[in-house]
XYZ file of C-alpha atoms in Angstrom:
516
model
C -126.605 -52.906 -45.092
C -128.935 -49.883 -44.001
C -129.445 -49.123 -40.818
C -132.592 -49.839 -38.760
C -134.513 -46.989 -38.505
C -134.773 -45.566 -34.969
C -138.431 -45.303 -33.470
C -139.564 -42.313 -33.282
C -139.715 -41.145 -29.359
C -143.691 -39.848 -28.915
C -144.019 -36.104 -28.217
C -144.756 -34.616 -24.843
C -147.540 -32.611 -25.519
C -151.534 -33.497 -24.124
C -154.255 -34.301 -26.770
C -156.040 -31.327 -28.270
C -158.670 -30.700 -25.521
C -157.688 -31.825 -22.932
C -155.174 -30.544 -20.135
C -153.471 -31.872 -17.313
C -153.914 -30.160 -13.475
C -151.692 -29.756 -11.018
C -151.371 -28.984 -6.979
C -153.801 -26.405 -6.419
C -156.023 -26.803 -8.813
C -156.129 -30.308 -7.766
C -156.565 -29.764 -3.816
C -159.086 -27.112 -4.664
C -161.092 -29.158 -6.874
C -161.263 -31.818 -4.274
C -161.974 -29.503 -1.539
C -165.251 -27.808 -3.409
C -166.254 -31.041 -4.369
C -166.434 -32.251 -0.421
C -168.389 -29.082 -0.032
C -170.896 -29.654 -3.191
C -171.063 -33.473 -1.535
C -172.484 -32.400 1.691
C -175.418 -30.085 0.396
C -175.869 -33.070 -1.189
C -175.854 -35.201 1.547
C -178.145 -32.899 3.604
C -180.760 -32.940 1.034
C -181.309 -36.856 1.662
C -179.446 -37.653 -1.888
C -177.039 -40.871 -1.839
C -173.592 -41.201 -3.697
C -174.017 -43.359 -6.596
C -170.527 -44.181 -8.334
C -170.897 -45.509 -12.152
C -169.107 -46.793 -14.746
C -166.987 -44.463 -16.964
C -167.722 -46.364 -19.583
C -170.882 -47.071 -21.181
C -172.491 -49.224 -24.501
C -173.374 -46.457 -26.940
C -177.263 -47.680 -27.216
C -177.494 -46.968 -23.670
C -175.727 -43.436 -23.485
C -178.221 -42.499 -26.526
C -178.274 -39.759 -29.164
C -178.896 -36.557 -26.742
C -175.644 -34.375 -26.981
C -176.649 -30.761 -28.643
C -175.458 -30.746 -32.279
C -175.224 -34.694 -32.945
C -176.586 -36.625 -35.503
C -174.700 -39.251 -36.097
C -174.807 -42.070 -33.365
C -171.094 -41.763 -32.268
C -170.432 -38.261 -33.328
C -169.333 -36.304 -29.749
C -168.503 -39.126 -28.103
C -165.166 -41.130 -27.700
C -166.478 -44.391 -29.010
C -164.800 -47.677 -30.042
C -166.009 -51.373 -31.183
C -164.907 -54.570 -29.317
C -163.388 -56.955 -31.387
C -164.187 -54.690 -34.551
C -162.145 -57.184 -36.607
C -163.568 -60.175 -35.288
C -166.150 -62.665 -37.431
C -168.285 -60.989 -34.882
C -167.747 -58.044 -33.687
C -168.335 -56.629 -30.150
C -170.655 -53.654 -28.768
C -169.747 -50.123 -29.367
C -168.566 -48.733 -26.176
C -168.061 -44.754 -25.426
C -166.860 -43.085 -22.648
C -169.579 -41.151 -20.719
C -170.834 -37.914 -22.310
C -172.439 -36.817 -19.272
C -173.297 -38.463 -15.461
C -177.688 -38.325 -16.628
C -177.476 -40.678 -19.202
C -175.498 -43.512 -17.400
C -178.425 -42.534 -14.238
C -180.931 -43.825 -16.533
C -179.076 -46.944 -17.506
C -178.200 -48.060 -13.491
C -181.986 -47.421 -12.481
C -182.973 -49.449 -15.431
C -181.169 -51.783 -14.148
C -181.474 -51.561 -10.608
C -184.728 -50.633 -9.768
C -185.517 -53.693 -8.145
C -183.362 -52.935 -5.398
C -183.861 -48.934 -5.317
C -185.376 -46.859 -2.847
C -188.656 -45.282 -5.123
C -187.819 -42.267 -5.524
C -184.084 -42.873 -5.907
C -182.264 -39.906 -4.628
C -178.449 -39.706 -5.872
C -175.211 -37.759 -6.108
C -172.317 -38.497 -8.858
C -168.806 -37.025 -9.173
C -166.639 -37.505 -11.201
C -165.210 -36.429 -15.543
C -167.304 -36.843 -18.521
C -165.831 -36.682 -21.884
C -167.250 -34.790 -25.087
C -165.466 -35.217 -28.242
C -166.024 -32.013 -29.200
C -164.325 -29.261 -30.788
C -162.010 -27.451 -28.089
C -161.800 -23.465 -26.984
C -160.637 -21.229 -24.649
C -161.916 -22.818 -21.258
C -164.127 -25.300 -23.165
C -162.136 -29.031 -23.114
C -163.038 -32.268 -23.962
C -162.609 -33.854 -20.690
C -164.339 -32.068 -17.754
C -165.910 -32.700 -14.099
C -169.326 -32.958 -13.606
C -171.288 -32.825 -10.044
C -174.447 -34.208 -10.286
C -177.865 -34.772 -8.641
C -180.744 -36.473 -9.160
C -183.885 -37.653 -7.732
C -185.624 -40.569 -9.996
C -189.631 -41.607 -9.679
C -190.937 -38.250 -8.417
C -193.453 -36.658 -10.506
C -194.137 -33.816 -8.700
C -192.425 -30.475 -9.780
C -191.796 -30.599 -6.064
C -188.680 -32.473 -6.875
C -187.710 -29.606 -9.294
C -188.047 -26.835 -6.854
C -186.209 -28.854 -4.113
C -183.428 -28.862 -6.725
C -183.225 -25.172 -7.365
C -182.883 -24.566 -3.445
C -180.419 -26.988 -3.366
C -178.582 -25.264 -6.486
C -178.470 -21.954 -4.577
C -177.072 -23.438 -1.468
C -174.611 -25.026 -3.277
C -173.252 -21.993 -4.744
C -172.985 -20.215 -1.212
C -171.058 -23.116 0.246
C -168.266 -22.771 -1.997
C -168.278 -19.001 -1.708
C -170.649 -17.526 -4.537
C -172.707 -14.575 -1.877
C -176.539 -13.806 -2.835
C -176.511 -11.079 -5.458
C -173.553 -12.934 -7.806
C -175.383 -15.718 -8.719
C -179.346 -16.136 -9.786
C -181.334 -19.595 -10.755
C -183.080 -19.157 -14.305
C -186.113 -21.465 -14.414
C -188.335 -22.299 -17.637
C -190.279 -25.492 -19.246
C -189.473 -27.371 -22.354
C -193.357 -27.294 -22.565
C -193.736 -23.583 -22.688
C -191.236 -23.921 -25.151
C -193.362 -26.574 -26.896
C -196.219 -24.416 -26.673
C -194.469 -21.415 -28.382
C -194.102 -24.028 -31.393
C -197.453 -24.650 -31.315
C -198.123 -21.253 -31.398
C -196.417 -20.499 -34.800
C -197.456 -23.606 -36.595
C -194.492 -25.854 -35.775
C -195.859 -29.336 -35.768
C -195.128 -31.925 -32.902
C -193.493 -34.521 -35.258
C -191.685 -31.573 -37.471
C -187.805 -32.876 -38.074
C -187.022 -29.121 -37.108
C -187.489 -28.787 -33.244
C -184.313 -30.653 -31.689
C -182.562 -27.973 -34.160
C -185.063 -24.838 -33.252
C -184.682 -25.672 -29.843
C -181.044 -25.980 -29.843
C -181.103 -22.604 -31.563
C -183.240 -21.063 -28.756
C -180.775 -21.745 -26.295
C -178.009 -19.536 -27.658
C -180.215 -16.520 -27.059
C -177.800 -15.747 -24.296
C -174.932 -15.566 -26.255
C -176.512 -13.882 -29.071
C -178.023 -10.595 -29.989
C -181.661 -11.072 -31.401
C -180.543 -10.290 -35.095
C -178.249 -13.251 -34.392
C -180.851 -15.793 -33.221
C -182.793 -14.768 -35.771
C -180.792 -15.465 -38.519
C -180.053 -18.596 -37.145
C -183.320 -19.678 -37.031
C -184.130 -18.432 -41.121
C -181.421 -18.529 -43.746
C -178.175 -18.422 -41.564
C -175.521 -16.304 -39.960
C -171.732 -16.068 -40.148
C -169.775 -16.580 -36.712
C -166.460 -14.625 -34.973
C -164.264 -16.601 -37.378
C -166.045 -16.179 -40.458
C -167.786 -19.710 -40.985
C -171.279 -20.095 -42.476
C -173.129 -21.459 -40.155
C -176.589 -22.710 -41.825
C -179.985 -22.007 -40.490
C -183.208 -23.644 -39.316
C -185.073 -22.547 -42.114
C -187.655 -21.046 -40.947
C -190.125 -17.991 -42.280
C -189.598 -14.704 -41.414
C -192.673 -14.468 -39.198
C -192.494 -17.637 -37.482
C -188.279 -17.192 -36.548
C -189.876 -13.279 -35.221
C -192.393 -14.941 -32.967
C -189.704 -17.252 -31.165
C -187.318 -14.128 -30.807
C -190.067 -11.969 -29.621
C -191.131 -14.734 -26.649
C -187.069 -14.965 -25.995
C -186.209 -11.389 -25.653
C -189.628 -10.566 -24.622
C -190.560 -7.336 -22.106
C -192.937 -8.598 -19.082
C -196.527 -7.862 -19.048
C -198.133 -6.236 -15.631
C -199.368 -9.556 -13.788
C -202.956 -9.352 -11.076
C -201.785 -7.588 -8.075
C -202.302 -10.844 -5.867
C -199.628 -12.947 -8.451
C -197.425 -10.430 -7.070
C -197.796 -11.730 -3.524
C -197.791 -15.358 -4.290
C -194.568 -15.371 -7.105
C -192.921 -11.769 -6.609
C -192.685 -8.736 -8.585
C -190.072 -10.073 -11.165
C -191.999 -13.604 -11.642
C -195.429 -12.593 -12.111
C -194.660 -10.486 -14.704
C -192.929 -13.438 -16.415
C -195.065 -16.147 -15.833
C -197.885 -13.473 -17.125
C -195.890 -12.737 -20.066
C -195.703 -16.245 -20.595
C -199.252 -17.142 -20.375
C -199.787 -14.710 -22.546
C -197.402 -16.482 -25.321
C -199.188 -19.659 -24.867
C -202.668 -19.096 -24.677
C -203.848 -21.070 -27.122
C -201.514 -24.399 -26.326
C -202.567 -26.939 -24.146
C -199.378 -27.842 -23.242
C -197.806 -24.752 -22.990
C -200.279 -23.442 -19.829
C -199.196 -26.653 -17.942
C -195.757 -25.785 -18.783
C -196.608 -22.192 -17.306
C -198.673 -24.233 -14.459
C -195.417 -26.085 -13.589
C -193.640 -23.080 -13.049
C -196.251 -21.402 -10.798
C -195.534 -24.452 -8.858
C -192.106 -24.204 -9.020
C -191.953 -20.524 -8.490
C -194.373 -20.637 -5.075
C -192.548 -23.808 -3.677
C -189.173 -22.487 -3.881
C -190.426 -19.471 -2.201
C -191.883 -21.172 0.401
C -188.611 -22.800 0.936
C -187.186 -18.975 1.151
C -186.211 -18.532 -2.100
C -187.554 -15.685 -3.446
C -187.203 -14.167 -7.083
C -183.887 -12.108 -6.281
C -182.243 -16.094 -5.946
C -185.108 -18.450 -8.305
C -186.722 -16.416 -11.506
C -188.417 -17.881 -14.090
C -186.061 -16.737 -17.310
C -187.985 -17.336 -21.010
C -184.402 -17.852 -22.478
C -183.436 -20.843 -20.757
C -183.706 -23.670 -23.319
C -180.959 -26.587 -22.323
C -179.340 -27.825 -25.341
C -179.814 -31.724 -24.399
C -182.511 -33.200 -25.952
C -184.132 -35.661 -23.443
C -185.670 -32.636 -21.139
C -188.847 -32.972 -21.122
C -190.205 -30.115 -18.216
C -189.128 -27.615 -16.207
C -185.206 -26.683 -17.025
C -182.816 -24.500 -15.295
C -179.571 -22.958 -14.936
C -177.545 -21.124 -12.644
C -175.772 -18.062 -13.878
C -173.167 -16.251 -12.200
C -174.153 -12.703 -12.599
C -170.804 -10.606 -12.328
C -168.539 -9.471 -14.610
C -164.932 -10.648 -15.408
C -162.244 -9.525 -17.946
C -161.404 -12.151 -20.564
C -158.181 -13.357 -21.884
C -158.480 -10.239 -24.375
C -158.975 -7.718 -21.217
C -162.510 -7.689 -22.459
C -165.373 -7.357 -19.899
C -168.033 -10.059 -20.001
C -170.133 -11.898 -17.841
C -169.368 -14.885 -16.400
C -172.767 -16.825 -17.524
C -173.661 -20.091 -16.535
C -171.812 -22.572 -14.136
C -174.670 -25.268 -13.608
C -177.884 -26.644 -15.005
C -180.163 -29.302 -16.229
C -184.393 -29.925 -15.587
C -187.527 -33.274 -16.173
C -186.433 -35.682 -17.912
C -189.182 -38.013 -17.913
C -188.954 -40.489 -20.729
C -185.045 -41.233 -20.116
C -185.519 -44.078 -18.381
C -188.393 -45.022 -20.389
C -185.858 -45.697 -23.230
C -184.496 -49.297 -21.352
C -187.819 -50.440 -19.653
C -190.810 -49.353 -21.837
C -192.391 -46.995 -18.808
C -192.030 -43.735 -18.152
C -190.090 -43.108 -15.303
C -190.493 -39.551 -13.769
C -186.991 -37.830 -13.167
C -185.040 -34.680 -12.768
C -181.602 -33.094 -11.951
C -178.889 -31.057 -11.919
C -175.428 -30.844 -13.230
C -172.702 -28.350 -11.538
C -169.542 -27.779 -13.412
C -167.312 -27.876 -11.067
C -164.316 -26.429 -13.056
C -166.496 -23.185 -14.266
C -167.005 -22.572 -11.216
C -163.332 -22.981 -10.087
C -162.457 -20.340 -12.761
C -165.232 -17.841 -11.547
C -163.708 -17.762 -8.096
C -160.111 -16.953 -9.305
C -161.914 -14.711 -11.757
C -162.683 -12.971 -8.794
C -159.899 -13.063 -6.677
C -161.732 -15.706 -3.853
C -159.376 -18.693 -4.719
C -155.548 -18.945 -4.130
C -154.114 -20.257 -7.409
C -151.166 -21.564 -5.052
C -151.153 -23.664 -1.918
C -148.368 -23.993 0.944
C -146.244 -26.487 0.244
C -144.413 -28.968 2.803
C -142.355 -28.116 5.743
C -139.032 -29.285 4.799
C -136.381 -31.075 6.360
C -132.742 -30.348 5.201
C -130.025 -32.837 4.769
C -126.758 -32.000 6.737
C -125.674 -35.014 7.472
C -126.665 -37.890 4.927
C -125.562 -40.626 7.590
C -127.966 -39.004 9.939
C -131.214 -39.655 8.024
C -132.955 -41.589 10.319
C -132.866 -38.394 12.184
C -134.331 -36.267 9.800
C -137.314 -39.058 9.153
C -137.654 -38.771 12.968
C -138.427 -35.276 12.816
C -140.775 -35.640 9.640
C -142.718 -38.010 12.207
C -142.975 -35.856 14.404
C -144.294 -33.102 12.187
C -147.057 -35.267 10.359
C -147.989 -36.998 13.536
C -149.014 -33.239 14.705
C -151.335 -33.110 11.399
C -148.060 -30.741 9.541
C -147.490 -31.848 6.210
C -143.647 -32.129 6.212
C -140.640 -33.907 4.112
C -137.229 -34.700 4.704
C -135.366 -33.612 1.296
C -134.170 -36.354 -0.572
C -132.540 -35.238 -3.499
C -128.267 -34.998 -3.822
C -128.103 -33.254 -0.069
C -124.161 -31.807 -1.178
C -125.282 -28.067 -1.913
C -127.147 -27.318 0.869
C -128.059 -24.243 -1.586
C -130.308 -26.190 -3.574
C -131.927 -27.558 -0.825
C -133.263 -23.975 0.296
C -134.003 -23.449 -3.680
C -136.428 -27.057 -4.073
C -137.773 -25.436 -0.609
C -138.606 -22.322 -2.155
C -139.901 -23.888 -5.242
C -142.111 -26.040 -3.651
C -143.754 -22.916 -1.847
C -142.712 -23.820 1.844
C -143.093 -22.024 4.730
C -140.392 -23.526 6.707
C -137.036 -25.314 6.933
C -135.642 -27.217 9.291
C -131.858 -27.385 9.671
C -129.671 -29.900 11.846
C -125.846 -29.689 10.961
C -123.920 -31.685 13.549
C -122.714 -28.640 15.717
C -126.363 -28.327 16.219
C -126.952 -31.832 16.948
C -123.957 -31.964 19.656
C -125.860 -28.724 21.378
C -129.297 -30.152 21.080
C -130.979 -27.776 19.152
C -131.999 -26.756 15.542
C -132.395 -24.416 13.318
C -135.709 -23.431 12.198
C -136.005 -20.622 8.920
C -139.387 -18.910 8.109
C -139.109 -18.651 4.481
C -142.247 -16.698 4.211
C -140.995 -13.785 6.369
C -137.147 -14.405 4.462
C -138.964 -13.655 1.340
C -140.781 -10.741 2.641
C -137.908 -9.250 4.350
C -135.518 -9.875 1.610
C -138.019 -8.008 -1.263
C -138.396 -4.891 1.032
C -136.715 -4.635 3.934
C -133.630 -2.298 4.893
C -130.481 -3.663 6.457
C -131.658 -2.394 9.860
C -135.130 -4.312 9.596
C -133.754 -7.598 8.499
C -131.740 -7.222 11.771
C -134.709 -6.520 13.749
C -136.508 -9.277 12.250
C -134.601 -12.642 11.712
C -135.941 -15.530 9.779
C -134.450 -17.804 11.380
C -134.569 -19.446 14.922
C -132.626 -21.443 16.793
C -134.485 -23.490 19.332
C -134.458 -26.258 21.730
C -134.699 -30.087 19.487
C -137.491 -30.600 21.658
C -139.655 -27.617 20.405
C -139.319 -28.609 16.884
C -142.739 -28.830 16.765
C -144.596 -25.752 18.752
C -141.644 -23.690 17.239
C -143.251 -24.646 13.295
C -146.708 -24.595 14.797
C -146.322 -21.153 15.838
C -144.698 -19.740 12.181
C -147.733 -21.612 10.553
C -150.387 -20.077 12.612
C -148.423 -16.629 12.060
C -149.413 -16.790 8.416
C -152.384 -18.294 9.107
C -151.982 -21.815 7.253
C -152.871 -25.451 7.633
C -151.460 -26.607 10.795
C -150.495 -23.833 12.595
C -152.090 -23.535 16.426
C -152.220 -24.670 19.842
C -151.255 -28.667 20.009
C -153.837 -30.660 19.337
């Protein structure tokens, strides 16, 4: 008789795409998300918390480089074997979509204009690469039945304070604004129809002119280019003239605006927005796309954001396609070596702009909206890019086993410690080696131990060991120094706690101080 075959134990490994996150990044996540929250808050926007999981009619076909209803998305059928089968259900693409849907569905009982805020992942099924994964945080926000591009230039002052609350200074980030209908326009311009089956595909083109050269763009929008790895990838199809028009207007060198522009936008703006009128002068809606950024442009500075923090940027295209107006982007201007010790520039950490016919798609009116999207884990990689983020964090103070018929005093102590806002922990692994106590300490990455060994219990003291200053004196210092500056402390039970307190504010973390 054979054997039953054994099952197969699964293989600890995470999908393609997607990656898990520990400590740290965790903590940090969490902490520049609080901080994202409350420019949020301040702006008047409420936290809206949706569903993670959405019918695929309502999420819609807008991802970049989908044709297919349920191609980048993680989508499923309810009962798919049933007589009747169920809705198709996907897992949020991105936080604007599911906006639209809530509203919709809500509006009844909505503040008009509806001001929110979402955290929280989205999922794009997707093709993975380096730093790009199929599961990422979004941090949105949105204000919903405002038509006025007020509502857009609120945004990109709100964008820009973000960024300096979680440590990006003036001068290492800048706001690129521009208009779908400029863009429009341009089409117009070179004989590109309204209802031509080409724009979603030119326009997705147009906004990889900051990752490409304009040869590159260029053949992307005629017969076709090859990428890094060698793929084909095909092109728009496009004449030669028309695809040299749209690279012209991308890459295109400002005109000299009037002299009293100057005043009202800036130097840098006025030249744009003149270049751009220029590019659209005979499209109706192209000058009230370059109307909208005027608007824009003088709000924003009136808010005290002038063009060194908000310029108007031709290139700026936004891959979605339910933008309808004014788009932008925030692009981290420094430079940072890649994984290949290759200088680059950081590029773009948030971004989004109008999208005034989202909502329309559920209730049959348009709806005026527009918001932002910050990607919260770009911009988590651009400060450890730069050096302005710990990739480590202290761990607990840790209280050592001496005694394992004692642990009810070594809880005590913990207690004591968290009640005084000091994240501590008694250890409670096998307490026999007293070694590997000090080595799960050290792993952990804490500053302190605590020791109590029954001599010291009988006396009514303790034993308290920096392991921060052990390490430091151990890598470096001479026999003579370690002498002159011990580790470890032996102090009265009673000052457990001012005795930590004191090592913590030493190195200057969490919970070190006067008592509270």
């Amino acid at each position: 008789m054979a054997k039953p075959k054994k099952t197969p134990r699964p293989k600890a490994e995470t999908p393609k795409g997607f990656r898990d996150y520990f400590g740290a990044e965790v903590t940090q996540r969490t902490e520049m998300l609080r901080k994202i929250a409350a420019v949020y808050h301040r702006y008047g926007f409420d936290a809206l918390e949706s569903s993670g999981v959405e019918t695929v009619e309502a999420l819609g076909k807008f991802l970049p480089d989908v044709d297919r209803p349920n191609e980048g998305v993680f989508a499923w059928q309810e009962d798919a074997d049933a007589d009747k089968p169920g809705d198709w259900l996907a897992l949020r693409y991105d936080l604007t979509a599911p906006l639209a849907r809530v509203y919709a569905q809500h509006q009844n009982d909505l503040p008009k204009p509806y001001r929110r805020y979402a955290m929280g992942p989205v999922w794009r099924n997707e093709k993975p690469g380096p730093g790009r994964f199929r599961q990422f945080y979004q941090c949105d926000a949105d204000t919903v039945g405002a038509p006025s591009v007020a509502a857009d230039a609120e945004i990109c002052a709100m964008l820009a304070d973000c960024l300096e609350e979680v440590g990006i200074p003036r001068g290492d980030y800048v706001v690129r604004v521009n208009n779908r209908k400029v863009l429009e326009g341009v089409l117009d311009w070179i004989g590109i129809a309204e209802d031509d089956e080409r724009r979603p595909a030119i326009f997705r083109t147009m906004d990889k002119a900051d990752k490409l050269d304009e040869r590159g763009v260029l053949d992307l929008l005629t017969t076709g280019r090859q990428d890094a790895s060698g793929a084909f990838i095909e092109g728009v199809g496009l004449y030669i003239q028309q695809a040299q028009q749209i690279v012209q207007y991308l890459f295109q060198k400002a005109v000299p605006p009037q002299s009293n522009k100057v005043d009202e936008f800036g130097e840098k703006n006025a030249r744009r927005l003149a270049s751009m009128r220029q590019a659209v002068e005979g499209s109706q809606i192209g000058n009230q796309g370059v109307n909208e950024l005027e608007d824009i442009v003088r709000l924003a500075k009136g808010l005290g954001y002038e063009d060194d923090r908000v310029v108007v940027d031709s290139s700026v295209v936004r891959g979605l396609g339910y933008y309808t107006g004014p788009v932008y982007e925030a692009e981290l201007t420094f430079d940072i070596q890649d994984e290949k010790g290759r200088t680059r520039n950081f590029g773009s950490v948030a971004g989004g702009g109008r999208y005034d016919d989202l909502v329309k798609r559920f209730t049959g009116q348009e709806v005026p909206a527009t918001g932002v999207s910050i990607g919260v884990d770009r911009l988590l990689a651009a400060l450890q890019a730069k050096g302005r983020m710990q990739t480590s964090e202290a761990g607990p103070v840790v209280v050592t086993v001496m005694d394992r018929d004692r642990m009810a005093d070594y809880q005590t102590m913990v207690a004591e410690l968290r009640q005084a806002g000091i994240r501590a922990e008694v250890y409670l692994g096998n307490p026999k080696n007293f070694g590997n106590q000090l080595k799960y300490a050290d792993k952990r990455g804490s500053p302190v131990a605590v020791i109590e060994g029954r001599d010291e219990k009988e006396r009514g003291v303790i034993q308290i060991k920096d392991l921060i200053l052990g390490a430091q004196i151990a890598e470096s210092a001479t026999l003579e120094e370690w002498k002159d500056r011990p580790s470890q402390f032996e102090v009265p039970r009673d000052d457990l706690v001012a005795k930590v307190r004191d090592i913590l504010a030493q190195h200057d973390l969490p919970g070190g101080g006067a008592d509270k």
